[in-house]
Short mmCIF file of C-alpha atoms and ligand atoms in Angstrom, two decimals:
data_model
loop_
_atom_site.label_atom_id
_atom_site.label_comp_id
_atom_site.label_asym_id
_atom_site.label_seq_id
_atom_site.Cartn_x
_atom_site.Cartn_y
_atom_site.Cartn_z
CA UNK A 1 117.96 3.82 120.17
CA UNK A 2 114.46 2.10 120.32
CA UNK A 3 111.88 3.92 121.76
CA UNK A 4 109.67 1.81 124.49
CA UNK A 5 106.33 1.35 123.78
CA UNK A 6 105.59 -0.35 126.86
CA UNK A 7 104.80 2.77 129.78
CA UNK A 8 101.99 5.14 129.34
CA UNK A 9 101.64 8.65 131.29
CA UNK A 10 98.22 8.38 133.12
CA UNK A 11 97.04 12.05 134.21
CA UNK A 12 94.08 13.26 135.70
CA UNK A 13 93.46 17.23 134.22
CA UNK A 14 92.19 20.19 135.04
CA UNK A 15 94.75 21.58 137.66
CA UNK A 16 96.30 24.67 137.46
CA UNK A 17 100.06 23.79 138.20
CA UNK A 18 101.77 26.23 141.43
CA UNK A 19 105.33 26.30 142.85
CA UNK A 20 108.79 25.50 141.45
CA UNK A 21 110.44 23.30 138.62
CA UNK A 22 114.22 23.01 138.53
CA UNK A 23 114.85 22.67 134.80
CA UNK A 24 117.86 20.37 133.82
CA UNK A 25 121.02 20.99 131.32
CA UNK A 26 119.65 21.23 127.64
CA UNK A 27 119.52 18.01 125.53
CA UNK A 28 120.65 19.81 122.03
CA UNK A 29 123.66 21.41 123.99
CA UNK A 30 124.14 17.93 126.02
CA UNK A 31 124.06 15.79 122.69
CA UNK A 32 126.77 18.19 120.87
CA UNK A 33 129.20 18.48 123.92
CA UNK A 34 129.41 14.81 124.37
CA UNK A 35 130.70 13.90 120.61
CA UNK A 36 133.02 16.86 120.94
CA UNK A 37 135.02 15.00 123.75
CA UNK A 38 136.54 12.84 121.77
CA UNK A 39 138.49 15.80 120.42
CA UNK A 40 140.13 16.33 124.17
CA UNK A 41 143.12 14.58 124.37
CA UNK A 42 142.62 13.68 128.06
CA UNK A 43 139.34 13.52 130.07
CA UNK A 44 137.06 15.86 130.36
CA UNK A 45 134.71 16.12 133.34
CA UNK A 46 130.52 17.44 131.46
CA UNK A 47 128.36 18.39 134.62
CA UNK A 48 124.58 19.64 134.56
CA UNK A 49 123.98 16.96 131.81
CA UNK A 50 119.86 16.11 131.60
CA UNK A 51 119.23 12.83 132.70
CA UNK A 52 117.39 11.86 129.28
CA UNK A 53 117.22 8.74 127.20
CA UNK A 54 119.20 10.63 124.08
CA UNK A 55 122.28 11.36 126.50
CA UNK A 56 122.42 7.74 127.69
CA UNK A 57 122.51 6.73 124.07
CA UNK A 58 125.21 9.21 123.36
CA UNK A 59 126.89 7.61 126.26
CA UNK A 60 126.59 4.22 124.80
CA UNK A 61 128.12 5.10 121.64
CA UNK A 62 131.21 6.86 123.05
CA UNK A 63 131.24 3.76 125.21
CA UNK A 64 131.35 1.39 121.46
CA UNK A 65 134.28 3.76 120.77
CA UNK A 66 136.07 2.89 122.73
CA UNK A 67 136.03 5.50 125.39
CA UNK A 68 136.01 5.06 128.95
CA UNK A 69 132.65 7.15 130.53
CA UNK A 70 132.14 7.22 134.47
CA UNK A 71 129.39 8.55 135.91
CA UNK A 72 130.04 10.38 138.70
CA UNK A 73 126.87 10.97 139.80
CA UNK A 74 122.79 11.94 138.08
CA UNK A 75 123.90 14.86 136.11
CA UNK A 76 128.41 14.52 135.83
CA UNK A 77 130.23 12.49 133.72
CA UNK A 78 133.27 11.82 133.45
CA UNK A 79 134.59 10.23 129.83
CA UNK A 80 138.22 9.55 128.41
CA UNK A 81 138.31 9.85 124.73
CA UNK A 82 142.21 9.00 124.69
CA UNK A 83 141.03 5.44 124.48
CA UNK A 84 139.05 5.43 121.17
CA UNK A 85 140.46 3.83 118.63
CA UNK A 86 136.93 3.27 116.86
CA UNK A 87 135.66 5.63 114.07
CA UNK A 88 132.63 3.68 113.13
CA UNK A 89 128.61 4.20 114.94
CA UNK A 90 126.71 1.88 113.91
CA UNK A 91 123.00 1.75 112.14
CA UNK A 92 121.75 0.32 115.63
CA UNK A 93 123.83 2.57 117.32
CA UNK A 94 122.40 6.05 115.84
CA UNK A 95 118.88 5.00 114.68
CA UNK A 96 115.89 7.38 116.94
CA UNK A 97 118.37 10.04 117.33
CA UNK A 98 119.35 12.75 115.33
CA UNK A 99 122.47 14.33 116.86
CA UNK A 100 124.22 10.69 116.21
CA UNK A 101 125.37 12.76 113.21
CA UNK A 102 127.40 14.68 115.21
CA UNK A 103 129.95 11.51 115.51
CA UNK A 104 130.61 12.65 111.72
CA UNK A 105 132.50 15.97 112.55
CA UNK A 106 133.86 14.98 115.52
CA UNK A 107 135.49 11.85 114.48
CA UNK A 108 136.63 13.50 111.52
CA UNK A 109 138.02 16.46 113.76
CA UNK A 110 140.26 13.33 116.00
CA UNK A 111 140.94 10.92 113.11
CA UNK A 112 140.33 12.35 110.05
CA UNK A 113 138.12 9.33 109.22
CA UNK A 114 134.43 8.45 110.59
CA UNK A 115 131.83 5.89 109.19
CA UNK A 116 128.61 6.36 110.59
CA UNK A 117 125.22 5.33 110.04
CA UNK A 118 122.56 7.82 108.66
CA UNK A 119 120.85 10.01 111.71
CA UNK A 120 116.93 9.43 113.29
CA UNK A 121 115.29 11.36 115.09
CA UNK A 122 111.87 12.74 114.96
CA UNK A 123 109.71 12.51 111.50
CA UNK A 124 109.23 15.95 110.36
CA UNK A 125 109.41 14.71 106.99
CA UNK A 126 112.58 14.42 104.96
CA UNK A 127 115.58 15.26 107.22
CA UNK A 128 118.40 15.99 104.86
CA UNK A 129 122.20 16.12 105.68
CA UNK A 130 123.08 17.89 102.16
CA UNK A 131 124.82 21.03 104.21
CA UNK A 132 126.85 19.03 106.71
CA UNK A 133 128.01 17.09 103.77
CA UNK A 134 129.03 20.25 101.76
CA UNK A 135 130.80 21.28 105.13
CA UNK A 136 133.29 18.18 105.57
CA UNK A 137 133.72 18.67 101.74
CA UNK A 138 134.47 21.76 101.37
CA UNK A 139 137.52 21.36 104.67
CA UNK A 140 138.43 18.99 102.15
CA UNK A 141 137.25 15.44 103.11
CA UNK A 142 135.82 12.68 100.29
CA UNK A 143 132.42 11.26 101.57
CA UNK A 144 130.73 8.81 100.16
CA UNK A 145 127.71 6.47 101.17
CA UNK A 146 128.80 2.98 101.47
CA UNK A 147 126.19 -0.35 103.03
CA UNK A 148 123.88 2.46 103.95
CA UNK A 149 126.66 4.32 106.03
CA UNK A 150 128.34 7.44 105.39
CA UNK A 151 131.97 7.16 104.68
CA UNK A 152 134.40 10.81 105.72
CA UNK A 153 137.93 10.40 104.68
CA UNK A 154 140.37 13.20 104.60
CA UNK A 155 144.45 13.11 104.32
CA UNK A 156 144.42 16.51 106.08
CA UNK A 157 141.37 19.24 107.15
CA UNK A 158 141.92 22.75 105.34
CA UNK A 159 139.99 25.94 106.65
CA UNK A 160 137.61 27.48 103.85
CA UNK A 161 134.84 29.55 103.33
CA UNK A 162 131.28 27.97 103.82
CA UNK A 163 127.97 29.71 103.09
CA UNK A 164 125.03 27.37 104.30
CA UNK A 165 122.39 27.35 101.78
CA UNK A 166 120.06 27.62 105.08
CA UNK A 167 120.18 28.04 108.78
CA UNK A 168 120.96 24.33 110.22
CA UNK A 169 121.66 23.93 113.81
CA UNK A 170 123.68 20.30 112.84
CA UNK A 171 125.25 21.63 109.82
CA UNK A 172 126.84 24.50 111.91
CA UNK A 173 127.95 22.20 114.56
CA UNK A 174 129.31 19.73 112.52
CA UNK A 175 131.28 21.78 110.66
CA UNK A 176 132.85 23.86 113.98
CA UNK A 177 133.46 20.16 115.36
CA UNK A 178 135.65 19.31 112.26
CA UNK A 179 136.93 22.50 111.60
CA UNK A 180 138.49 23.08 115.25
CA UNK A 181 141.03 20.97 114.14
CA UNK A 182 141.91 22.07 110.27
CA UNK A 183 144.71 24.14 109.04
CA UNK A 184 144.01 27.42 109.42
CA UNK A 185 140.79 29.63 109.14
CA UNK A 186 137.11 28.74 108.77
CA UNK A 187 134.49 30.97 108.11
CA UNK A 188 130.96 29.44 108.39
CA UNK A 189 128.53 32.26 106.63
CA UNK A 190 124.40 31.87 107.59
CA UNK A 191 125.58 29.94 110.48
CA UNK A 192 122.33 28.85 113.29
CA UNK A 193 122.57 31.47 116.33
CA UNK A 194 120.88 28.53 118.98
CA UNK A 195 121.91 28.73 122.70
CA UNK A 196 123.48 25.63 122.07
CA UNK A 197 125.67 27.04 119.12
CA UNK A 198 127.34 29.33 121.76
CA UNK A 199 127.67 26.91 124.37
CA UNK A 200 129.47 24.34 121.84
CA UNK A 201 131.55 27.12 120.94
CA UNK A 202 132.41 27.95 124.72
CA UNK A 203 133.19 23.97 125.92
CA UNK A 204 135.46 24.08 122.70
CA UNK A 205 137.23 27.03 122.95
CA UNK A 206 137.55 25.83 127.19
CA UNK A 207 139.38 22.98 125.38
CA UNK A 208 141.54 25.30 124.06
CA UNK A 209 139.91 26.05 120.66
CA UNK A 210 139.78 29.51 118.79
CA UNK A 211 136.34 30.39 117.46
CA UNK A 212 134.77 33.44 117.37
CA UNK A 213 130.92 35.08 116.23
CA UNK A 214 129.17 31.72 117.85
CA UNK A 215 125.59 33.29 118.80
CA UNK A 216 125.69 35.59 115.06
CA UNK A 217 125.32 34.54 111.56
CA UNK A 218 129.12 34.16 110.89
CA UNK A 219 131.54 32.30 112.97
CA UNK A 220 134.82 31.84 112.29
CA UNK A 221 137.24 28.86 113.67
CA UNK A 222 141.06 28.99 113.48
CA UNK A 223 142.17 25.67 113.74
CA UNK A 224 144.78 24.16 116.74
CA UNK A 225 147.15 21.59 116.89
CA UNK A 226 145.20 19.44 120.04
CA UNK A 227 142.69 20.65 122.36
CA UNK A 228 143.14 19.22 126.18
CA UNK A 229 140.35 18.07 128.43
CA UNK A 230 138.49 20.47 130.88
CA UNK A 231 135.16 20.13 133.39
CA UNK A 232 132.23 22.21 131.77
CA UNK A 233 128.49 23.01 132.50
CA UNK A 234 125.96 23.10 130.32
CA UNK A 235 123.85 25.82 129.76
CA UNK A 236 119.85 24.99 130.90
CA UNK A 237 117.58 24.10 128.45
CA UNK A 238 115.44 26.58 126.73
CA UNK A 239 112.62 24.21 125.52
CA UNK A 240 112.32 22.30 128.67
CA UNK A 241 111.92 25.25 130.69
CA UNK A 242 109.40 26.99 127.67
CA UNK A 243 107.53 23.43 127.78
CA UNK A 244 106.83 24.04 131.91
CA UNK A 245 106.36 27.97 131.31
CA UNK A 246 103.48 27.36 128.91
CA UNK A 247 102.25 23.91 130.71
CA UNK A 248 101.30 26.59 133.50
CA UNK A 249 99.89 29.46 131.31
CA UNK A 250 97.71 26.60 129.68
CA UNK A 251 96.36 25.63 133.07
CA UNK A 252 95.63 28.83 134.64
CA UNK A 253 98.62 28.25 137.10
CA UNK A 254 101.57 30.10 138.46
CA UNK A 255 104.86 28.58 138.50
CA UNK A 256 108.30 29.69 139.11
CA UNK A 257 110.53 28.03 136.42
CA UNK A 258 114.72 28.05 137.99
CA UNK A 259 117.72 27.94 136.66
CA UNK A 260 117.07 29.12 133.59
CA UNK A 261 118.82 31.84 131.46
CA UNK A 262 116.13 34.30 130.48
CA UNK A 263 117.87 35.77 127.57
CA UNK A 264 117.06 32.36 125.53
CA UNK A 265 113.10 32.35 126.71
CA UNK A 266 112.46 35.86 125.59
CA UNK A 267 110.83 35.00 122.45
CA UNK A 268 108.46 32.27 124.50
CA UNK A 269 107.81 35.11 127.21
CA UNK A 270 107.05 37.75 124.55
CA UNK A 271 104.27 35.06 122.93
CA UNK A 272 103.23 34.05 126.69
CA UNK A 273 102.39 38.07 127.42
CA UNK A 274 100.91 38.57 124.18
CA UNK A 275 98.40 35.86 125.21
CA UNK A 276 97.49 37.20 128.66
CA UNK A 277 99.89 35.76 131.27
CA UNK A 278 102.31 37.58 133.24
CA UNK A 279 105.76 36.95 133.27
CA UNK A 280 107.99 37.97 136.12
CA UNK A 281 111.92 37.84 134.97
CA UNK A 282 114.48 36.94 137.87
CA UNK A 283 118.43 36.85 137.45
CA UNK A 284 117.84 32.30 136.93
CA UNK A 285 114.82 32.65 137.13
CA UNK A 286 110.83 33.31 135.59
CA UNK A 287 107.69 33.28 136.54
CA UNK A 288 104.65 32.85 134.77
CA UNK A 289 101.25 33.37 136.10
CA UNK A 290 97.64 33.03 134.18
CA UNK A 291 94.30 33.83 135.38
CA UNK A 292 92.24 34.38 132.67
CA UNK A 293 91.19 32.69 129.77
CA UNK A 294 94.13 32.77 126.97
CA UNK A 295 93.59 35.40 123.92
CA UNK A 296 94.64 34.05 120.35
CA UNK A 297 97.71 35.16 118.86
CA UNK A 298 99.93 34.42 115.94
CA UNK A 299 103.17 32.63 115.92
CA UNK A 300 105.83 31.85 112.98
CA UNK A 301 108.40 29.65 114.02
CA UNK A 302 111.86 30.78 113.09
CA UNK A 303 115.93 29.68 113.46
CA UNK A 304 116.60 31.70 117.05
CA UNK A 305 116.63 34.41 118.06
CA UNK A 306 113.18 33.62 116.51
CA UNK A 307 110.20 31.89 118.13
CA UNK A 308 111.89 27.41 118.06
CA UNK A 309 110.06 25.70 116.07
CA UNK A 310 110.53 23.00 119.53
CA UNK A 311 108.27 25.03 121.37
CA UNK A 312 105.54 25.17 118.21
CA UNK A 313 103.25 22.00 119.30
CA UNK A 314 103.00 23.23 123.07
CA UNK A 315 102.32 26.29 122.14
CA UNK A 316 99.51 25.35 119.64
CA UNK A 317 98.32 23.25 122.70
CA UNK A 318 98.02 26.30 124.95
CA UNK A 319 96.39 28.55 121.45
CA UNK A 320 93.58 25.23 121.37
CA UNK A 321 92.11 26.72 124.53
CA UNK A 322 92.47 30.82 123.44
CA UNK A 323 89.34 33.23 122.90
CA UNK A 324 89.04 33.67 118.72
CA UNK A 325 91.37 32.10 116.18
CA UNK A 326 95.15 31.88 115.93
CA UNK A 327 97.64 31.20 113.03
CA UNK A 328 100.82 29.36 113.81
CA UNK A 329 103.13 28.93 110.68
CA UNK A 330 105.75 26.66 110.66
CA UNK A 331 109.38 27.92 109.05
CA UNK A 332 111.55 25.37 110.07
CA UNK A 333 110.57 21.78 109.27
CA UNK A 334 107.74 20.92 106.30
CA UNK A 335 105.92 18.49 108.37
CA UNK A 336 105.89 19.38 112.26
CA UNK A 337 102.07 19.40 112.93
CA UNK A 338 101.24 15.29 113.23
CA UNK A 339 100.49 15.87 116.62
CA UNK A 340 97.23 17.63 116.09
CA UNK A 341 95.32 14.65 115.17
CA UNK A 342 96.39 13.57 118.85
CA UNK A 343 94.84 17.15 119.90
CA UNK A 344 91.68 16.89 117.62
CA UNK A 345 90.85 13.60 119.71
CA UNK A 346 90.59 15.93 122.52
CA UNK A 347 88.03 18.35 121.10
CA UNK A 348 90.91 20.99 119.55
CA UNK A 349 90.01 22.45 116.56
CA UNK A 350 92.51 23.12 114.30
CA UNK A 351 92.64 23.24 110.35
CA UNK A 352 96.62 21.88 108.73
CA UNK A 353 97.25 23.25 105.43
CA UNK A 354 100.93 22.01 104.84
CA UNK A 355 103.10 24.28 107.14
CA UNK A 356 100.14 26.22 108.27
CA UNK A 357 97.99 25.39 111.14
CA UNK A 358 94.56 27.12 111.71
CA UNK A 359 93.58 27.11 115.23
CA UNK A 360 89.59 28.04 116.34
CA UNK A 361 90.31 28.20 119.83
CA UNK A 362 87.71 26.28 121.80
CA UNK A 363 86.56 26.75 125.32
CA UNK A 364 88.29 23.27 126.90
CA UNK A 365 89.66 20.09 125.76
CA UNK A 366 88.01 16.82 126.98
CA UNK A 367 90.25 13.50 127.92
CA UNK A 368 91.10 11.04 125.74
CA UNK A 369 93.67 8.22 124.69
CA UNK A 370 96.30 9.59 122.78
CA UNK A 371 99.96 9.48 121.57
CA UNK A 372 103.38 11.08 121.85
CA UNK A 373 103.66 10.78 117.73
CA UNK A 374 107.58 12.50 118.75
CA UNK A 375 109.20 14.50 122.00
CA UNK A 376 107.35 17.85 121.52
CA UNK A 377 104.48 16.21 120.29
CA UNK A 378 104.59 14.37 123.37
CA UNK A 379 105.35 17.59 125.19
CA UNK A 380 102.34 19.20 123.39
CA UNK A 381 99.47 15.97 124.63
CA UNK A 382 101.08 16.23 128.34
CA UNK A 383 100.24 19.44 127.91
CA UNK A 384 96.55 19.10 126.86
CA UNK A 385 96.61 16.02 129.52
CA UNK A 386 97.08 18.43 131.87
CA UNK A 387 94.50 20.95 131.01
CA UNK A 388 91.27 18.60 130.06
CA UNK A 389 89.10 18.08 133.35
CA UNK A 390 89.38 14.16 133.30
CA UNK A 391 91.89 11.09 133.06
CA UNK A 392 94.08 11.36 129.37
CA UNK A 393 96.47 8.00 129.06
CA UNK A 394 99.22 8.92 127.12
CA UNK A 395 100.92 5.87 124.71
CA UNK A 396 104.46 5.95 123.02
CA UNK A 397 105.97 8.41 125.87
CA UNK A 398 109.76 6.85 124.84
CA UNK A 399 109.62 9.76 122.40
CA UNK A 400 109.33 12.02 125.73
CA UNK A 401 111.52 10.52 127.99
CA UNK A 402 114.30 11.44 124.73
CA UNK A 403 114.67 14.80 125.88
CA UNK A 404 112.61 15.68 129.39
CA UNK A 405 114.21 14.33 132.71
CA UNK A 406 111.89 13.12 135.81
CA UNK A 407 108.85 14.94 133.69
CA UNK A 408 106.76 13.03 136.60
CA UNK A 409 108.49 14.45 139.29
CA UNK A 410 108.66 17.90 137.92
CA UNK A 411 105.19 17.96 137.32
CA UNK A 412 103.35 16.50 140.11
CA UNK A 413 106.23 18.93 142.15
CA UNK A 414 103.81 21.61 141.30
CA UNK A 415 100.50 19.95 141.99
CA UNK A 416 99.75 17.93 138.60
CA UNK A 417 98.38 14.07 138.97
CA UNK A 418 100.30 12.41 136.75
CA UNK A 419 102.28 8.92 136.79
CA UNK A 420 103.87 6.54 134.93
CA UNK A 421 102.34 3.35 134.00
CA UNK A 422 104.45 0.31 133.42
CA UNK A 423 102.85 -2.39 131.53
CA UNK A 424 103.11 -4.75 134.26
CA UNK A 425 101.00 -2.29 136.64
CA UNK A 426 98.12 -2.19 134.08
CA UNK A 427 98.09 -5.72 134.36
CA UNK A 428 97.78 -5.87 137.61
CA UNK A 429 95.01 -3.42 137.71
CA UNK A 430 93.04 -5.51 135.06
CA UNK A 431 93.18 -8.33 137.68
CA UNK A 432 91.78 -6.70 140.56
CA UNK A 433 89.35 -5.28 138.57
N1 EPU B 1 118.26 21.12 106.45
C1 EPU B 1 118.59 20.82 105.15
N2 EPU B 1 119.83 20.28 104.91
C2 EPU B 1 120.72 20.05 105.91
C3 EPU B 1 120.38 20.37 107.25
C4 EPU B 1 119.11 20.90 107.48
O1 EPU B 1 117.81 21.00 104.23
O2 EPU B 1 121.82 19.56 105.62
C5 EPU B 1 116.93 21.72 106.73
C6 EPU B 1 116.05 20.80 107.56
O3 EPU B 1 115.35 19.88 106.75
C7 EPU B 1 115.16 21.80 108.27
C8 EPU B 1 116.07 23.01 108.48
O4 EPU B 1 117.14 22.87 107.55
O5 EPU B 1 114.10 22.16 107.43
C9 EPU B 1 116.67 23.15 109.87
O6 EPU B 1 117.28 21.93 110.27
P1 EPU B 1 118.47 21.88 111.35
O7 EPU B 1 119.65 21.29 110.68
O8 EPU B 1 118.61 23.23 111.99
O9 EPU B 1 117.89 20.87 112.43
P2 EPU B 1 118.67 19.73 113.20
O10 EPU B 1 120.04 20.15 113.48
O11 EPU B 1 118.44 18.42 112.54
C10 EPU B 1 118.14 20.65 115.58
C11 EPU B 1 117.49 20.14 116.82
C12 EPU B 1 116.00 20.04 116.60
C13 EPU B 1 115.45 21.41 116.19
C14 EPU B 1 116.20 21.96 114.99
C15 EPU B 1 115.83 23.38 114.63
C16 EPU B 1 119.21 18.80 117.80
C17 EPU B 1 119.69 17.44 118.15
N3 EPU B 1 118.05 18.84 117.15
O12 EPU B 1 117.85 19.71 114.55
O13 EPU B 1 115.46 19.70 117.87
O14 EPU B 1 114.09 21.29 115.84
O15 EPU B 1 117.62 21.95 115.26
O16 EPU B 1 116.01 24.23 115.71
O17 EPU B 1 119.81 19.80 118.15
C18 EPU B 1 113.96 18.72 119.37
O18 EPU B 1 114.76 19.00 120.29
O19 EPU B 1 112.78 18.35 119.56
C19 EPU B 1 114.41 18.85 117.99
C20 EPU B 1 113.81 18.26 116.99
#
């Protein structure tokens, strides 16, 4: 998927966000659940899906497949996988997104066979598939890396044992969406624990699957013979709704965040009350309310039920502003701070030494041009946008419109002034001007 280049987020800072934000289904949950459909053997009907650039390209490459996808309205879709006949995603088809990977296990799971280019996604330095690769091996598949793609074959998919040499969110999905359909048991030891782990686990299992422990560090999957279509919801999205629960913390604000599942935001709310705001917990929904000038704290990023590493660069944003000095420490990814040059143009001061950051907090950020250098970057400068008394233009904001739906909307719902800036509107302001 190319990410446009053209629209920039123009938003004028400085005030503190108040009411309601609706957050949408969860884009890591969305872009697993779609590839699994093409294990159904009839259509399935996917409802509260995020209306985000990575599930339209998801969409697209079912659509290559072969299968037939109906929209049904913003957020319900409706997709037959009985017509794919196609195991093959193309290099244009899964460049700028990650979970194109997932084609590998679930094409293997329906035809034993998939050829699919190499994943994108955001650059937080190398991105390996090493674990997802030991997976299809080890349930007994031959891959190999042929013209740049990689190549699953398998005559049949055995259940085994698999210990993942570390806690991957892909590697564990990829290996429940192949193994759903193998002879007999699979155990998948150190396996990720993410919201969208269980939720995977609960559309398959709708579909008629058997897997158990999704949500703990083992799961196991007993293979089935077919697995028939169904209409699922998925869950909210954690990240989304931490993004808008710290985007009103950082301005002094108080918004109610809805339908949300507080369980998966208790990490963000402990980190949110640790730096001052209070956090009210409802059955779907929270609320977070700041009046006072944000105290530092320290944050390590860890696989959940740890602080996500996807909520890291908002959260540094909101730490840029504290009283005294914070340390964040990043334990997921070896390169996930470029975004803090984008900050440092706004006065920030923070010290990167490799998966360290140092933050002196400072008393406000000023406005300035920046980037969205990837989606929680671009989360992260929205953010800052947001809190700097002044107009920040924000460039590359593709990257952002990858996972957050009607982020425009949303925000200005709760008093932000923010739009979206098409090329052809700065031109036209250059003429009057
Ligand atoms: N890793 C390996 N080998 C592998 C797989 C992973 O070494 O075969 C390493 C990675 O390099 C990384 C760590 O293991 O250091 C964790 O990677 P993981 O596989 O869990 O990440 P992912 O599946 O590629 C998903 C999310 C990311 C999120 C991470 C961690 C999707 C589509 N992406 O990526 O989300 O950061 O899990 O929680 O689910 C985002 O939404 O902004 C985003 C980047």
């Amino acid at each position: 998927m190319e990410v446009p280049n053209l629209e920039k987020f123009v938003i004028r800072g400085g005030v503190p966000l108040n009411g309601s934000i609706h957050i949408g289904g969860a884009k890591n949950a969305a872009v697993a659940i779609l590839p699994a459909v093409l294990l159904a053997d009839g259509p399935c009907i996917i409802d509260n899906l995020p209306e985000i650039s990575d599930v339209t390209a998801i969409l697209k490459v079912m659509h290559s497949l072969g299968a037939q996808v109906k929209m049904i309205n913003r957020t319900s879709v409706e997709i037959d996988p009985s017509t794919v006949r196609s195991f093959v995603v193309s290099k244009d088809m899964a460049k700028g997104m990650r979970a194109s990977s997932y084609f590998l296990g679930a094409l293997l799971g329906r035809f034993y066979r998939a050829r699919v280019a190499p994943p994108g996604g955001c650059d937080f330095g190398i991105r390996p598939i090493d674990q997802h690769i030991k997976g299809f091996e080890s349930l007994g598949a031959d891959v190999s890396i042929e013209n740049g793609m990689v190549d699953l074959r398998a005559q049949r998919l055995s259940g085994c044992s698999i210990y993942l040499d570390m806690v991957s969110v892909g590697a564990t999905i990829n290996i429940m969406l192949a193994a759903v359909r193998a002879n007999g048991l699979t155990v998948i030891e150190n396996a990720a624990r993410e919201p969208h782990i269980v939720d995977l686990a609960n559309f398959l299992n709708s579909m008629g699957a058997n897997i158990m422990g999704a949500g703990t560090g083992v799961i196991k999957i007993r293979g089935v013979g077919r697995l028939h279509g169904v209409e699922y919801s998925i869950i909210p999205d954690q990240i989304e709704a931490g993004t808008y629960m710290v985007a009103a913390a950082a301005t002094g604000g108080n918004v109610r965040i809805e339908n949300v599942t507080p369980k998966h935001l208790e990490s963000i709310i402990a980190k949110l009350e640790e730096v001052g705001a209070t956090v009210k917990i409802f059955d779907d929904a929270v609320q977070v309310i700041m009046n006072d000038r944000p105290k530092h704290c320290n944050v390590k990023t860890l696989p959940h039920p740890g602080f996500p590493t996807d909520m890291q660069p908002q959260f540094a944003t909101l730490l840029a502003i504290a009283e005294g000095t914070s340390i964040v420490k990043e334990g997921v990814w070896d390169n996930r701070f470029r975004y803090v040059d984008q900050l440092t143009l706004m006065g920030a001061k923070i010290h990167v030494d490799g998966k360290v950051a140092v933050i002196s907090g400072v008393e406000k950020l000023n406005p300035a041009p920046v980037r969205a250098v990837d989606l929680r970057a671009g989360a992260a400068v929205v953010i800052a946008g947001l809190m700097a008394n002044g107009v920040t233009e924000i460039e590359e904001i593709g990257h952002i419109d990858r996972g957050y739906e009607c982020l425009v909307e949303k925000l200005r719902g709760v008093g932000a002034d923010i739009q979206r800036v098409s090329e052809e509107t700065q031109q036209e302001v250059l003429k009057q001007a």
